[in-house]
Short mmCIF file of C-alpha atoms in Angstrom, two decimals:
data_model
loop_
_atom_site.label_atom_id
_atom_site.label_comp_id
_atom_site.label_asym_id
_atom_site.label_seq_id
_atom_site.Cartn_x
_atom_site.Cartn_y
_atom_site.Cartn_z
CA MET N 233 35.37 11.07 48.43
CA LYS N 234 32.69 8.39 48.26
CA ARG N 235 30.09 11.02 47.50
CA LEU N 236 32.31 12.51 44.75
CA MET N 237 32.71 9.24 43.05
CA GLN N 238 29.00 8.53 43.18
CA THR N 239 28.37 11.93 41.54
CA ILE N 240 30.94 11.15 38.75
CA MET N 241 29.44 7.77 38.21
CA PHE N 242 25.89 9.19 38.12
CA GLY N 243 27.07 11.86 35.60
CA ALA N 244 28.74 9.36 33.40
CA GLY N 245 25.53 7.24 33.50
CA ILE N 246 23.52 10.14 32.32
CA ALA N 247 25.95 10.90 29.58
CA ALA N 248 25.92 7.28 28.50
CA LEU N 249 22.21 7.32 28.22
CA ALA N 250 22.23 10.61 26.39
CA SER N 251 24.63 9.07 23.86
CA VAL N 252 22.41 6.07 23.33
CA ALA N 253 19.36 8.33 22.81
CA SER N 254 21.35 10.51 20.36
CA ALA N 255 22.31 7.46 18.44
CA GLU N 256 18.80 6.31 17.94
CA THR N 257 17.43 7.09 14.42
CA LYS N 258 13.87 7.70 13.74
CA VAL N 259 12.37 6.50 10.42
CA GLN N 260 8.84 7.76 9.65
CA LEU N 261 6.68 5.41 7.33
CA VAL N 262 3.39 6.50 5.88
CA GLU N 263 0.93 3.91 4.83
CA VAL N 264 -1.84 4.97 2.70
CA ILE N 265 -3.92 1.72 1.62
CA THR N 266 -4.98 1.23 5.29
CA SER N 267 -7.23 -1.12 7.36
CA PRO N 268 -6.83 -1.97 11.18
CA GLN N 269 -5.65 -5.46 10.24
CA ARG N 270 -2.90 -4.11 7.86
CA THR N 271 -1.79 -1.60 10.39
CA GLU N 272 -1.58 -4.18 13.14
CA PHE N 273 0.45 -6.69 11.00
CA LEU N 274 2.78 -3.86 9.87
CA ARG N 275 3.32 -2.66 13.39
CA LYS N 276 4.19 -6.12 14.61
CA ALA N 277 6.50 -6.61 11.76
CA LEU N 278 8.25 -3.34 12.52
CA ASP N 279 8.47 -4.25 16.14
CA GLU N 280 10.45 -7.41 15.12
CA PHE N 281 12.64 -5.16 12.96
CA GLU N 282 13.32 -2.73 15.97
CA LYS N 283 14.48 -5.62 18.13
CA ALA N 284 16.98 -6.63 15.58
CA ASN N 285 17.91 -2.94 14.94
CA PRO N 286 17.74 -1.33 18.46
CA ASP N 287 19.29 1.89 16.99
CA ILE N 288 16.26 2.54 14.68
CA LYS N 289 12.81 3.38 15.65
CA VAL N 290 10.00 3.26 12.94
CA GLU N 291 6.97 5.58 13.37
CA ILE N 292 3.83 4.60 11.25
CA VAL N 293 1.48 7.30 10.00
CA SER N 294 -1.75 5.89 8.76
CA LEU N 295 -3.71 7.84 6.18
CA PRO N 296 -7.33 6.80 5.43
CA TRP N 297 -7.42 5.42 1.76
CA GLY N 298 -10.49 7.54 0.67
CA GLN N 299 -8.64 10.77 1.31
CA ALA N 300 -5.15 9.48 1.10
CA PHE N 301 -4.07 11.14 -2.17
CA GLU N 302 -5.14 14.60 -1.09
CA LYS N 303 -3.87 14.26 2.43
CA PHE N 304 -0.40 13.02 1.42
CA LEU N 305 -0.08 15.52 -1.28
CA SER N 306 -0.77 18.24 1.38
CA MET N 307 1.96 16.72 3.54
CA VAL N 308 4.42 16.92 0.73
CA GLN N 309 3.57 20.45 -0.18
CA ALA N 310 4.02 21.35 3.48
CA GLY N 311 7.39 20.07 3.48
CA GLU N 312 6.44 17.17 5.72
CA THR N 313 7.84 14.35 3.64
CA PRO N 314 8.19 10.88 5.29
CA ASP N 315 11.27 8.79 4.92
CA VAL N 316 9.49 5.81 3.56
CA VAL N 317 5.91 5.82 1.90
CA GLU N 318 3.57 2.98 0.63
CA MET N 319 3.47 4.04 -2.92
CA PRO N 320 0.38 3.13 -5.12
CA GLU N 321 1.58 2.77 -8.67
CA ARG N 322 -0.44 5.76 -9.93
CA TRP N 323 1.26 8.14 -7.68
CA MET N 324 4.82 7.32 -8.70
CA GLY N 325 4.86 9.60 -11.79
CA LEU N 326 3.90 12.61 -9.65
CA TYR N 327 6.70 12.35 -7.18
CA GLY N 328 9.26 10.55 -9.39
CA ASN N 329 9.05 12.98 -12.19
CA ASN N 330 9.51 15.85 -9.60
CA GLY N 331 12.69 14.30 -8.33
CA GLN N 332 11.34 13.70 -4.98
CA LEU N 333 11.90 9.96 -4.82
CA GLU N 334 15.23 8.17 -4.07
CA ASP N 335 16.64 5.68 -6.67
CA LEU N 336 16.63 2.32 -4.92
CA GLY N 337 18.65 0.58 -7.71
CA PRO N 338 21.96 1.24 -5.96
CA TYR N 339 20.61 -0.17 -2.67
CA MET N 340 19.19 -3.30 -4.38
CA LYS N 341 22.44 -4.27 -6.05
CA ASP N 342 23.95 -5.31 -2.63
CA TRP N 343 20.70 -6.80 -1.31
CA ALA N 344 21.11 -10.41 -0.24
CA GLU N 345 17.74 -11.47 -1.57
CA ILE N 346 17.97 -9.82 -5.03
CA GLY N 347 18.47 -13.28 -6.57
CA THR N 348 14.91 -14.36 -5.90
CA LEU N 349 13.22 -11.11 -6.76
CA GLY N 350 10.88 -11.47 -9.64
CA GLU N 351 11.53 -9.56 -12.84
CA ARG N 352 7.98 -7.80 -12.60
CA ALA N 353 9.22 -6.07 -9.36
CA LYS N 354 12.21 -4.53 -11.10
CA GLN N 355 10.08 -3.61 -14.27
CA PHE N 356 6.93 -2.24 -12.47
CA GLY N 357 9.15 -0.32 -9.94
CA SER N 358 11.09 1.59 -12.57
CA THR N 359 8.34 2.72 -15.09
CA VAL N 360 9.21 6.35 -14.28
CA LYS N 361 12.40 7.55 -15.96
CA ASN N 362 13.58 3.90 -16.10
CA THR N 363 14.56 4.51 -12.39
CA GLN N 364 13.78 2.18 -9.46
CA TYR N 365 11.64 4.71 -7.54
CA MET N 366 9.71 1.88 -5.92
CA LEU N 367 10.18 -1.66 -4.69
CA PRO N 368 6.66 -3.33 -5.29
CA TYR N 369 5.34 -5.45 -2.39
CA GLY N 370 2.84 -7.43 -4.58
CA TYR N 371 0.38 -7.33 -7.39
CA TYR N 372 -3.37 -6.84 -7.52
CA ALA N 373 -4.93 -8.81 -10.38
CA ARG N 374 -8.74 -8.60 -11.05
CA ALA N 375 -10.97 -11.65 -11.50
CA MET N 376 -14.69 -12.33 -10.99
CA PHE N 377 -16.05 -13.56 -7.59
CA TRP N 378 -19.59 -15.31 -8.09
CA ASN N 379 -22.07 -16.41 -5.53
CA LYS N 380 -23.10 -20.07 -6.31
CA LYS N 381 -26.34 -19.81 -4.20
CA LEU N 382 -27.68 -16.81 -5.81
CA PHE N 383 -26.81 -18.06 -9.27
CA ALA N 384 -28.68 -21.32 -8.55
CA GLU N 385 -31.72 -19.29 -7.40
CA ALA N 386 -31.60 -17.53 -10.73
CA GLY N 387 -31.33 -20.78 -12.66
CA LEU N 388 -27.80 -20.32 -13.45
CA SER N 389 -24.92 -22.83 -12.99
CA GLU N 390 -21.67 -21.14 -13.89
CA ALA N 391 -19.95 -17.76 -13.94
CA PRO N 392 -20.29 -15.60 -17.03
CA LYS N 393 -17.73 -16.16 -19.67
CA THR N 394 -18.53 -13.23 -21.86
CA ILE N 395 -19.71 -9.71 -21.43
CA ASP N 396 -23.18 -10.51 -22.78
CA GLU N 397 -23.60 -13.34 -20.29
CA PHE N 398 -22.40 -11.07 -17.47
CA VAL N 399 -25.20 -8.47 -18.27
CA ALA N 400 -27.78 -11.18 -18.67
CA ALA N 401 -26.77 -12.71 -15.35
CA THR N 402 -26.89 -9.37 -13.66
CA GLN N 403 -30.45 -8.72 -14.92
CA LYS N 404 -31.70 -12.21 -14.00
CA ILE N 405 -30.43 -12.28 -10.52
CA ALA N 406 -31.66 -8.66 -9.86
CA GLY N 407 -35.04 -10.21 -11.04
CA LEU N 408 -35.18 -12.26 -7.84
CA GLY N 409 -36.11 -9.28 -5.87
CA ASN N 410 -35.88 -9.39 -2.12
CA GLY N 411 -33.02 -6.91 -2.01
CA LYS N 412 -30.78 -9.05 -4.26
CA TYR N 413 -28.80 -7.54 -7.03
CA GLY N 414 -26.61 -8.97 -9.89
CA TYR N 415 -23.28 -6.90 -9.38
CA CYS N 416 -21.48 -5.12 -6.67
CA LEU N 417 -20.93 -1.90 -8.55
CA ARG N 418 -18.03 0.52 -7.18
CA GLY N 419 -19.00 4.12 -7.74
CA GLY N 420 -16.82 5.76 -5.13
CA PRO N 421 -13.06 5.94 -4.33
CA GLY N 422 -11.01 3.51 -6.35
CA ALA N 423 -13.69 2.82 -8.94
CA PHE N 424 -11.45 3.14 -12.00
CA GLY N 425 -10.08 -0.28 -12.09
CA GLY N 426 -13.41 -1.96 -12.87
CA ILE N 427 -14.54 0.87 -15.15
CA GLN N 428 -11.33 0.53 -17.22
CA MET N 429 -11.73 -3.17 -17.50
CA PHE N 430 -15.17 -3.05 -18.98
CA MET N 431 -13.92 -0.13 -21.39
CA ASN N 432 -11.02 -2.11 -22.58
CA ILE N 433 -13.08 -5.32 -22.93
CA MET N 434 -15.81 -3.71 -24.99
CA ASP N 435 -13.47 -1.61 -27.04
CA GLY N 436 -11.12 -4.60 -27.74
CA LYS N 437 -7.96 -2.87 -26.80
CA PRO N 438 -5.74 -3.12 -23.73
CA GLY N 439 -4.45 -0.07 -21.98
CA PHE N 440 -5.05 3.72 -22.26
CA PHE N 441 -3.60 4.90 -25.58
CA ASN N 442 -3.20 4.43 -29.20
CA GLU N 443 0.36 4.65 -30.76
CA ASP N 444 -0.04 8.31 -31.53
CA GLY N 445 -0.78 9.16 -27.95
CA THR N 446 -4.51 9.68 -28.30
CA SER N 447 -6.60 8.03 -25.42
CA THR N 448 -8.93 5.16 -26.32
CA PHE N 449 -11.32 6.10 -23.69
CA ASN N 450 -13.87 7.94 -25.92
CA GLU N 451 -13.76 5.33 -28.60
CA GLU N 452 -17.13 3.65 -29.48
CA GLY N 453 -16.44 0.47 -27.46
CA SER N 454 -15.34 2.35 -24.50
CA VAL N 455 -18.44 4.58 -24.43
CA LYS N 456 -20.58 1.51 -24.86
CA ALA N 457 -19.12 0.04 -21.61
CA LEU N 458 -19.95 3.34 -19.57
CA GLN N 459 -23.52 3.31 -21.05
CA MET N 460 -23.73 -0.38 -19.97
CA LEU N 461 -22.85 0.42 -16.43
CA GLN N 462 -25.24 3.44 -16.45
CA ASP N 463 -28.05 1.23 -17.76
CA MET N 464 -27.24 -1.35 -14.98
CA TYR N 465 -27.64 1.35 -12.36
CA LYS N 466 -30.76 3.04 -13.88
CA ASN N 467 -32.50 -0.46 -14.27
CA GLY N 468 -31.92 -1.22 -10.57
CA TRP N 469 -29.65 -4.33 -11.27
CA VAL N 470 -27.13 -2.89 -8.83
CA PRO N 471 -27.65 -1.38 -5.39
CA LYS N 472 -28.86 2.21 -5.45
CA ASP N 473 -26.31 3.41 -2.82
CA SER N 474 -23.37 1.67 -4.83
CA VAL N 475 -22.93 5.16 -6.47
CA SER N 476 -20.79 6.00 -3.50
CA TRP N 477 -19.38 2.50 -2.60
CA GLY N 478 -15.76 1.90 -2.07
CA PHE N 479 -13.79 -1.25 -1.29
CA ASN N 480 -15.35 -2.11 1.94
CA GLU N 481 -18.83 -1.66 0.66
CA ILE N 482 -18.54 -3.77 -2.43
CA VAL N 483 -16.87 -6.63 -0.37
CA THR N 484 -19.54 -6.49 2.26
CA GLY N 485 -22.26 -6.41 -0.41
CA PHE N 486 -20.84 -9.69 -1.87
CA TYR N 487 -20.40 -11.75 1.42
CA THR N 488 -23.83 -10.68 2.75
CA GLY N 489 -25.41 -11.82 -0.36
CA THR N 490 -26.62 -8.49 -1.45
CA CYS N 491 -25.13 -8.83 -4.84
CA ALA N 492 -24.01 -11.96 -6.75
CA MET N 493 -20.83 -10.80 -8.59
CA LEU N 494 -17.85 -8.85 -7.66
CA ASP N 495 -14.70 -8.15 -9.78
CA GLN N 496 -11.81 -7.74 -7.33
CA ASP N 497 -8.29 -8.47 -6.40
CA PRO N 498 -7.04 -11.24 -3.96
CA ASP N 499 -7.19 -8.77 -1.17
CA ALA N 500 -10.98 -9.14 -1.21
CA LEU N 501 -10.75 -12.85 -0.64
CA ILE N 502 -9.51 -12.19 2.91
CA GLY N 503 -12.71 -10.75 4.27
CA ILE N 504 -14.84 -12.79 2.02
CA ALA N 505 -13.38 -16.32 3.05
CA GLU N 506 -13.84 -15.34 6.66
CA LYS N 507 -17.58 -14.61 6.16
CA MET N 508 -18.63 -17.17 3.49
CA LYS N 509 -18.27 -21.00 3.17
CA ALA N 510 -15.78 -22.06 0.44
CA ASP N 511 -18.50 -24.11 -1.26
CA ASP N 512 -20.90 -21.00 -1.58
CA PHE N 513 -18.57 -18.90 -3.81
CA ALA N 514 -15.85 -19.19 -6.44
CA VAL N 515 -13.52 -17.03 -8.41
CA ALA N 516 -13.59 -17.05 -12.16
CA PRO N 517 -11.61 -15.24 -14.85
CA MET N 518 -12.89 -11.90 -16.08
CA PRO N 519 -15.61 -12.21 -18.93
CA VAL N 520 -14.23 -11.77 -22.47
CA GLY N 521 -15.33 -9.23 -24.94
CA PRO N 522 -16.55 -9.26 -28.70
CA ASN N 523 -12.90 -10.15 -29.69
CA GLY N 524 -12.74 -13.14 -27.45
CA LYS N 525 -10.24 -11.45 -25.11
CA SER N 526 -10.33 -9.99 -21.65
CA TYR N 527 -8.12 -7.28 -20.19
CA PRO N 528 -7.96 -7.68 -16.30
CA THR N 529 -6.20 -4.73 -14.61
CA LEU N 530 -2.87 -5.45 -12.86
CA GLY N 531 -2.22 -3.00 -10.09
CA TYR N 532 0.52 -2.87 -7.60
CA ALA N 533 1.90 -0.95 -4.79
CA GLY N 534 5.18 -0.96 -2.95
CA TRP N 535 7.76 0.89 -0.78
CA SER N 536 9.42 4.15 -1.95
CA MET N 537 11.94 6.44 -0.15
CA PHE N 538 11.90 10.20 -0.32
CA ALA N 539 15.11 11.77 -1.60
CA ASP N 540 15.27 14.32 1.17
CA SER N 541 15.24 11.80 3.90
CA PRO N 542 17.99 12.49 6.44
CA ALA N 543 18.12 8.75 7.26
CA LYS N 544 18.42 6.94 3.89
CA LYS N 545 20.62 4.07 5.20
CA GLU N 546 18.05 3.30 7.87
CA SER N 547 15.04 3.76 5.50
CA TRP N 548 16.59 1.20 3.14
CA LYS N 549 17.08 -1.22 5.98
CA VAL N 550 13.25 -0.89 6.70
CA ILE N 551 12.43 -1.40 2.96
CA GLU N 552 14.86 -4.36 2.82
CA PHE N 553 13.25 -5.95 5.76
CA LEU N 554 9.72 -5.55 4.62
CA SER N 555 10.59 -6.77 1.06
CA SER N 556 12.50 -9.94 2.26
CA ASN N 557 11.16 -13.35 1.19
CA LYS N 558 9.73 -14.25 4.63
CA GLN N 559 8.08 -10.86 5.34
CA ASN N 560 6.85 -10.27 1.87
CA LEU N 561 5.15 -13.74 1.75
CA GLU N 562 3.39 -13.12 5.13
CA TRP N 563 2.47 -9.50 3.99
CA ALA N 564 0.98 -10.81 0.84
CA LYS N 565 -1.30 -13.29 2.70
CA VAL N 566 -2.56 -10.44 5.03
CA VAL N 567 -3.14 -7.90 2.45
CA GLY N 568 -4.16 -9.93 -0.51
CA VAL N 569 -1.53 -9.50 -3.07
CA LEU N 570 0.46 -11.88 -5.38
CA PRO N 571 4.07 -11.88 -3.84
CA ILE N 572 7.18 -10.51 -5.45
CA HIS N 573 9.67 -13.28 -5.02
CA ASN N 574 10.05 -16.29 -7.25
CA GLY N 575 8.69 -19.57 -5.87
CA ALA N 576 6.14 -17.98 -3.64
CA ASP N 577 3.26 -19.42 -5.66
CA GLN N 578 4.22 -22.80 -4.37
CA ASP N 579 3.20 -21.86 -0.81
CA ALA N 580 0.18 -23.66 0.38
CA HIS N 581 -1.73 -20.52 0.88
CA PHE N 582 -1.70 -19.82 -2.86
CA LYS N 583 -2.28 -23.44 -4.04
CA THR N 584 -6.12 -23.45 -3.26
CA GLU N 585 -9.21 -23.60 -5.26
CA GLN N 586 -10.02 -20.00 -4.26
CA PHE N 587 -7.00 -18.57 -6.38
CA LYS N 588 -8.02 -20.64 -9.48
CA GLY N 589 -9.51 -17.58 -11.29
CA TRP N 590 -6.38 -15.52 -10.98
CA PHE N 591 -3.97 -18.31 -11.93
CA GLU N 592 -6.15 -19.26 -14.97
CA GLU N 593 -5.75 -15.63 -16.06
CA LEU N 594 -2.01 -15.74 -15.40
CA SER N 595 -1.49 -19.02 -17.33
CA ASN N 596 -3.44 -17.97 -20.39
CA PRO N 597 -1.82 -14.75 -21.64
CA ASP N 598 -3.35 -14.85 -25.17
CA LYS N 599 -6.83 -14.69 -23.81
CA TYR N 600 -6.23 -12.72 -20.73
CA VAL N 601 -4.13 -9.59 -21.33
CA PHE N 602 -3.15 -7.87 -18.09
CA VAL N 603 -3.21 -4.06 -18.20
CA THR N 604 -1.09 -1.91 -15.92
CA PRO N 605 -1.58 1.76 -15.21
CA PRO N 606 0.46 4.34 -17.04
CA THR N 607 2.57 5.24 -14.01
CA HIS N 608 4.88 7.50 -15.98
CA LEU N 609 2.16 10.18 -16.13
CA GLU N 610 2.69 12.86 -13.62
CA ASN N 611 -1.00 13.61 -12.99
CA LEU N 612 -2.30 10.03 -13.05
CA GLY N 613 -3.21 10.30 -9.40
CA VAL N 614 -5.32 13.36 -10.06
CA PHE N 615 -7.20 11.42 -12.79
CA TYR N 616 -7.84 8.21 -10.82
CA ASP N 617 -8.65 9.73 -7.40
CA SER N 618 -10.40 13.01 -8.41
CA MET N 619 -11.65 13.15 -11.93
CA VAL N 620 -12.94 9.66 -12.28
CA PRO N 621 -15.09 9.39 -9.15
CA THR N 622 -16.82 12.67 -9.85
CA GLY N 623 -17.23 11.96 -13.58
CA PHE N 624 -18.48 8.33 -13.04
CA GLN N 625 -21.02 9.37 -10.42
CA GLU N 626 -22.39 12.03 -12.76
CA ILE N 627 -22.88 9.24 -15.34
CA LEU N 628 -24.65 6.89 -12.86
CA LEU N 629 -26.92 9.72 -11.75
CA SER N 630 -27.61 10.73 -15.28
CA LYS N 631 -26.29 14.23 -14.79
CA ARG N 632 -23.93 13.83 -17.68
CA SER N 633 -24.01 11.52 -20.62
CA PRO N 634 -21.26 8.57 -20.89
CA LYS N 635 -19.91 10.21 -24.14
CA GLU N 636 -19.60 13.60 -22.46
CA VAL N 637 -17.52 12.18 -19.56
CA ALA N 638 -15.62 9.85 -21.81
CA ASP N 639 -14.59 12.76 -24.00
CA GLU N 640 -13.38 14.77 -20.84
CA TRP N 641 -11.41 11.79 -19.66
CA ALA N 642 -9.85 11.12 -23.07
CA THR N 643 -8.97 14.86 -23.56
CA PHE N 644 -7.13 15.00 -20.24
CA LEU N 645 -5.28 11.74 -20.79
CA THR N 646 -4.31 12.47 -24.31
CA GLY N 647 -2.80 15.75 -23.15
CA GLU N 648 -0.87 14.16 -20.44
CA GLN N 649 0.43 11.42 -22.77
CA LYS N 650 1.45 13.79 -25.66
CA LYS N 651 3.18 15.92 -23.11
CA TRP N 652 5.13 13.06 -21.78
CA MET N 653 5.91 11.88 -25.37
CA GLU N 654 7.22 15.29 -26.21
CA THR N 655 9.70 15.43 -23.39
CA ASN N 656 10.70 11.71 -23.86
CA LYS N 657 11.49 11.66 -27.58
#
């Protein structure tokens, strides 16, 4: 009898364990703007989430940023869609227009922290079909890092305020020799943010299009900007291998003193502040163009849910946790973005001299006009991550003229915009 009772109890225990196991829901999250530090922070945050939600387990899949667009597209085409994905703004049109993303609006209505969420998060996350396909986790605004020591060696005392001063400073610092260059040019993955700024600044227009849907990227000022960058490369004012540089290379080039200027977002400040003394560098607003204005890019990324997720309730819990005031503030500090909740700018981390350039841009909207990507375009990711690196490298290497590549870019973008305008009359 005793043995029978033990057998019954053992069987009941196995059944209970099986019941617990079956009740556990797995959520797969794909991150695409990756680094070891980001992944480590994300994993620790989700470990905390799992302790509070023992019935949910979150698996992280990390894709290397340089190949993330193609790798993730292949996953989706193979039917291997995740539950949650880190969504760069320029991919949103592709997946949102195809009906593959979940509308987060209904979930956000009942969110306890919706009251402090900034309006930009609602605005930028719903640029496709006016539907909240993404909840941004922060904003990437461009400003100009400059190396005070290298400037002083070249007889310069302040950051360039105009494009002409920028070119002159680049030439003068490169003239120092000894492997020193004026500007950390980005010719590889993710190059378009910097390229676009110079095109907009020299053309005197923000954005991508005229009112009739034609692209501004082959207008005279835009082509002059591409010519300027080609000349800087040909003249040896930027490093020769910068033709293939991505984010890590340009940041390294700046903090090692290889090049004296770098246009980047707050995420670059993380690595630079670790390697350089605060007194040796500063961050200034982007230089202005002939019309007295500058057009810094304002990019963003966030969390999206795929519409075919079998665990939507649990997936929203993950997004809700990562987007909370507390988690978002710490995430912003780690990855280098401006946070999404109102009042975050009062945190001591953001009230330092190192953020001065970005906040000067933010506080002077008449002079510094932020430009966001046309995320409504279905093939924007193809343009950014495939067409641009190839075309820009051909310009730098003098394989094609700036005008020829600019015409190609403008033709593609005009076609995309007019197609969108036709279907959204």
